[in-house]
């Protein structure tokens, strides 16, 4: 089921009587979510992810804009009639009911032509339970399950009605690191098996990058960039997106362009032929550095952290915006820790230049 968001906007009235300022939680969001894909809605806390999801679900009414499921305009439709499955961060299971009863619950409320017989309901419930691999726990109470198992029950409950669209709001946040990894792979598997169009909300860039067909990066209610995870990582549209994606994060420097050369501090690190002289902000991905005795960028060596196949070289530079620079180098490179400086050449496709004021990307050829 294709889902279309058309100029979707949500404005909340002010909570703070004094300032009287309203909150534009989601600002003019337009996007066509392709059928059968998993979309990661990504951004820091408060950027409007949940509000977007709640508008798609019908829990919140947009201030402006329309929502379509396929060709149906569902903007005015109630949550129950949209055919969606919803999963929240806190599993919200009924504690006094067994797993089976929890999963059956949405089916028992179906009315009219959708009404099912007891056997049909049981069959559906077991099918959903098998999909998330909890069919052996059907008689337990939620309190007798681990967090990961409880979240699977919540997912089964969302799937049992065979929703047209599956909406997940930070579904892994309450799980410990290991379970988070495992459960996100499960969600991806289930999504692929069922082919249900899914919107997955998270503030965790790694999580979004690893399971999404496409990511939508938001900031203060405004969509910054939409694309395949790798494309967005390789081609960020502004400094915010560049900084939000990647671990270790991108290294940021104050720089300037003078006479067709890009300077970091006093050093000309790259050629940017034909580009006007100006102050810029330079982002360099950790994997964008190459050790070289005659490297163009000189940094003060602080430390080398072993990461197995790679090492992370930690260094400083007066032009660096972050306290330290982290560069990821193949562990075959031997670094003499007694030396005080380390020199790098830069890989052009890992260097992004931004307007120092607007923080928008300057699309220039870097050599
Ligand atoms: P996210 O899920 O990305 O953390 P939200 O969508 O929950 O962000 O919130 C976006 C913005 O809208 C925030 O500034 C938040 O404080 C505000 N907001 C969310 N819900 C309400 C509400 N019911 N009333 C007033 N403001 C709200
Ligand atoms: Mg939220």
Coordinates of C-alpha atoms in Angstrom, one line a residue, residues 20-294:
X20 CA 2.3 32.3 23.6
X21 CA 4.4 30.6 20.9
X22 CA 2.8 27.8 19.1
X23 CA 4.8 24.7 18.2
X24 CA 5.1 23.8 14.5
X25 CA 5.7 20.1 15.2
X26 CA 5.6 19.1 11.5
X27 CA 6.0 21.6 8.8
X28 CA 4.8 21.0 5.2
X29 CA 5.9 17.3 4.9
X30 CA 5.4 15.9 1.4
X31 CA 6.5 12.4 0.5
X32 CA 5.2 9.3 -1.3
X33 CA 6.1 6.2 0.7
X34 CA 6.5 3.4 -1.9
X35 CA 4.4 0.3 -1.6
X36 CA 6.0 -2.5 0.5
X37 CA 9.0 -0.5 1.7
X38 CA 10.3 0.2 5.2
X39 CA 10.9 3.9 5.8
X40 CA 13.0 5.1 8.7
X41 CA 11.8 8.4 10.2
X42 CA 14.9 9.8 11.8
X43 CA 15.9 12.8 13.9
X44 CA 16.6 14.1 17.4
X45 CA 14.0 14.1 20.1
X46 CA 11.3 16.7 19.5
X47 CA 11.8 16.9 15.7
X48 CA 8.2 15.7 14.9
X49 CA 8.7 12.0 14.2
X50 CA 5.9 10.8 16.6
X51 CA 3.6 13.6 15.5
X52 CA 4.0 12.5 11.8
X53 CA 3.3 8.9 12.8
X54 CA 0.3 9.8 14.8
X55 CA -1.1 11.8 11.9
X56 CA -0.6 8.8 9.6
X57 CA -2.4 6.6 12.2
X58 CA -5.2 9.0 12.7
X59 CA -4.5 9.5 16.4
X60 CA -3.8 13.2 15.6
X61 CA -5.5 15.4 13.1
X62 CA -3.3 17.4 10.8
X63 CA -3.6 21.2 11.0
X64 CA -3.1 21.2 7.2
X65 CA -2.4 18.7 4.4
X66 CA -3.7 15.3 3.3
X67 CA -2.9 11.7 3.8
X68 CA -3.6 9.0 1.2
X69 CA -3.4 5.2 1.5
X70 CA -3.2 4.2 -2.1
X71 CA -5.8 6.4 -3.8
X72 CA -8.0 6.7 -0.7
X73 CA -7.9 10.0 1.1
X74 CA -7.8 8.8 4.8
X75 CA -7.3 12.2 6.3
X76 CA -10.7 12.3 8.0
X77 CA -10.9 8.6 8.7
X78 CA -10.7 7.3 12.3
X79 CA -7.8 5.3 13.5
X80 CA -9.9 2.1 13.6
X81 CA -10.9 2.4 10.0
X82 CA -7.5 3.1 8.5
X83 CA -6.3 -0.5 8.7
X84 CA -3.1 0.2 10.4
X85 CA -1.0 -1.6 13.0
X86 CA 0.7 0.5 15.7
X87 CA 3.6 -0.4 18.0
X88 CA 4.9 1.9 20.7
X89 CA 8.1 2.1 22.7
X90 CA 6.3 0.8 25.8
X91 CA 4.7 -2.4 24.8
X92 CA 1.3 -1.5 26.3
X93 CA 0.1 -5.0 26.7
X94 CA -2.9 -5.8 28.8
X95 CA -1.2 -7.2 32.0
X96 CA -4.1 -9.4 33.1
X97 CA -4.5 -11.1 29.8
X98 CA -2.4 -14.0 28.4
X99 CA -0.3 -13.5 25.3
X100 CA -2.9 -15.3 23.3
X101 CA -5.7 -13.0 24.6
X102 CA -3.6 -9.9 23.9
X103 CA -3.1 -10.9 20.3
X104 CA -6.7 -11.9 19.9
X105 CA -8.0 -8.7 21.3
X106 CA -8.0 -6.6 18.1
X107 CA -9.9 -9.3 16.2
X108 CA -12.6 -9.7 18.9
X109 CA -13.7 -6.1 18.3
X110 CA -14.2 -6.5 14.6
X111 CA -17.7 -5.7 13.5
X112 CA -20.0 -6.4 10.6
X113 CA -18.5 -8.1 7.5
X114 CA -15.1 -8.3 9.2
X115 CA -16.4 -10.3 12.1
X116 CA -14.5 -13.6 12.5
X117 CA -15.4 -17.0 14.0
X118 CA -13.5 -18.2 17.0
X119 CA -11.4 -20.6 15.0
X120 CA -10.6 -18.1 12.4
X121 CA -9.4 -15.7 15.1
X122 CA -7.2 -18.4 16.7
X123 CA -5.7 -19.3 13.4
X124 CA -4.8 -15.7 12.7
X125 CA -3.4 -15.2 16.2
X126 CA -1.2 -18.2 15.9
X127 CA 0.0 -17.1 12.5
X128 CA 1.0 -13.7 13.8
X129 CA 2.6 -15.3 16.8
X130 CA 4.6 -17.7 14.6
X131 CA 5.8 -14.8 12.5
X132 CA 7.4 -13.2 15.5
X133 CA 8.4 -16.5 17.1
X134 CA 6.4 -16.4 20.3
X135 CA 3.9 -19.2 19.5
X136 CA 5.2 -21.2 22.4
X137 CA 4.5 -18.5 24.9
X138 CA 0.8 -18.1 24.2
X139 CA -0.4 -19.0 27.6
X140 CA 1.9 -16.7 29.6
X141 CA 1.1 -13.4 31.1
X142 CA 3.2 -10.3 29.9
X143 CA 4.9 -10.2 33.3
X144 CA 6.3 -13.6 32.6
X145 CA 8.1 -12.4 29.5
X146 CA 11.3 -10.6 28.8
X147 CA 11.2 -7.1 27.3
X148 CA 12.1 -8.5 23.8
X149 CA 9.3 -11.1 24.1
X150 CA 6.8 -8.5 25.2
X151 CA 7.7 -6.3 22.2
X152 CA 7.2 -9.2 19.9
X153 CA 3.7 -9.8 21.4
X154 CA 3.0 -6.1 20.7
X155 CA 4.2 -6.6 17.1
X156 CA 2.0 -9.7 16.7
X157 CA -0.9 -7.8 18.0
X158 CA -0.3 -5.1 15.4
X159 CA 0.0 -7.6 12.6
X160 CA -2.9 -9.8 13.5
X161 CA -5.5 -7.7 11.6
X162 CA -3.2 -7.8 8.6
X163 CA -2.8 -4.0 8.5
X164 CA -2.3 -2.0 5.3
X165 CA 0.4 0.0 7.0
X166 CA 2.5 -0.8 10.0
X167 CA 3.6 2.1 12.2
X168 CA 6.4 1.6 14.7
X169 CA 7.3 4.4 17.2
X170 CA 10.8 3.8 18.7
X171 CA 9.9 0.1 19.2
X172 CA 13.3 -1.0 20.3
X173 CA 14.2 1.8 22.8
X174 CA 13.3 -0.2 25.9
X175 CA 15.4 -3.2 25.0
X176 CA 19.0 -3.8 25.9
X177 CA 21.7 -3.5 23.3
X178 CA 21.8 -7.2 22.2
X179 CA 18.0 -7.6 22.0
X180 CA 17.8 -4.3 20.2
X181 CA 20.0 -5.7 17.5
X182 CA 18.2 -9.0 17.3
X183 CA 14.7 -7.5 17.3
X184 CA 15.5 -5.0 14.6
X185 CA 16.6 -7.8 12.3
X186 CA 13.4 -9.6 13.2
X187 CA 11.3 -6.6 12.3
X188 CA 13.1 -6.3 9.0
X189 CA 12.6 -10.0 8.3
X190 CA 8.9 -9.8 9.2
X191 CA 8.4 -6.7 7.1
X192 CA 10.0 -8.3 4.1
X193 CA 8.0 -11.5 4.5
X194 CA 4.7 -9.7 4.8
X195 CA 5.5 -6.9 2.4
X196 CA 3.6 -4.4 4.6
X197 CA 4.5 -0.8 4.0
X198 CA 6.1 0.3 7.3
X199 CA 7.2 3.5 8.9
X200 CA 9.8 3.0 11.6
X201 CA 10.5 6.0 13.9
X202 CA 13.8 6.2 15.7
X203 CA 16.3 8.8 17.0
X204 CA 19.1 6.2 16.5
X205 CA 20.8 6.8 13.2
X206 CA 22.5 3.4 13.1
X207 CA 19.2 1.7 13.7
X208 CA 17.5 3.6 10.9
X209 CA 20.4 3.1 8.5
X210 CA 20.6 -0.6 9.0
X211 CA 16.9 -1.6 8.4
X212 CA 15.4 1.1 6.2
X213 CA 14.9 1.1 2.4
X214 CA 14.8 4.8 2.7
X215 CA 15.3 7.3 5.5
X216 CA 13.7 10.6 6.2
X217 CA 15.9 12.9 8.3
X218 CA 13.9 15.6 10.2
X219 CA 14.9 18.6 12.2
X220 CA 12.5 20.9 14.1
X221 CA 9.5 19.7 12.1
X222 CA 11.2 20.1 8.8
X223 CA 12.3 17.3 6.5
X224 CA 16.0 17.8 5.7
X225 CA 16.6 14.9 3.3
X226 CA 15.0 11.8 2.0
X227 CA 16.9 8.9 0.3
X228 CA 18.5 5.5 0.6
X229 CA 20.6 5.3 3.7
X230 CA 23.9 5.0 1.9
X231 CA 23.0 7.8 -0.5
X232 CA 22.2 10.2 2.3
X233 CA 25.4 9.2 4.1
X234 CA 27.4 9.7 1.0
X235 CA 25.7 12.9 -0.1
X236 CA 24.3 14.9 2.8
X237 CA 22.5 18.0 1.8
X238 CA 23.5 20.1 4.8
X239 CA 25.7 20.1 7.9
X240 CA 22.9 18.9 10.2
X241 CA 22.4 15.7 8.1
X242 CA 26.1 15.1 7.8
X243 CA 26.5 15.3 11.5
X244 CA 23.5 13.2 12.3
X245 CA 24.6 10.2 10.3
X246 CA 27.6 8.0 11.0
X247 CA 29.6 6.6 14.0
X248 CA 32.1 7.8 14.8
X249 CA 30.5 11.1 13.7
X250 CA 31.8 13.3 10.9
X251 CA 34.8 15.6 11.8
X252 CA 33.9 19.2 11.4
X253 CA 36.5 22.0 10.8
X254 CA 36.3 25.8 10.3
X255 CA 37.9 26.5 6.9
X256 CA 38.0 28.9 4.1
X257 CA 38.3 28.9 0.4
X258 CA 40.9 31.3 -1.0
X259 CA 42.2 31.3 -4.6
X260 CA 40.6 28.0 -5.5
X261 CA 42.1 26.2 -2.6
X262 CA 40.4 24.9 0.5
X263 CA 42.2 25.8 3.7
X264 CA 42.0 24.2 7.1
X265 CA 44.0 26.5 9.4
X266 CA 47.0 27.6 7.4
X267 CA 47.1 24.4 5.3
X268 CA 45.7 24.1 1.8
X269 CA 44.2 20.6 1.9
X270 CA 42.3 20.4 -1.4
X271 CA 41.8 22.1 -4.7
X272 CA 38.4 23.6 -5.3
X273 CA 38.9 25.2 -8.7
X274 CA 36.7 28.1 -9.6
X275 CA 35.0 28.5 -6.3
X276 CA 34.5 31.9 -4.8
X277 CA 36.6 32.9 -1.8
X278 CA 34.5 32.5 1.4
X279 CA 34.4 31.1 4.9
X280 CA 33.2 27.5 5.0
X281 CA 32.6 24.6 7.3
X282 CA 34.3 21.4 6.3
X283 CA 33.0 17.9 7.2
X284 CA 35.4 15.0 6.8
X285 CA 34.1 11.4 7.4
X286 CA 36.4 9.4 9.8
X287 CA 37.2 7.0 6.8
X288 CA 38.2 10.0 4.7
X289 CA 41.8 10.3 6.1
X290 CA 44.9 8.6 4.7
X291 CA 48.1 8.6 6.6
X292 CA 51.0 10.2 4.6
X293 CA 54.4 11.5 5.7
X294 CA 53.8 14.5 3.4

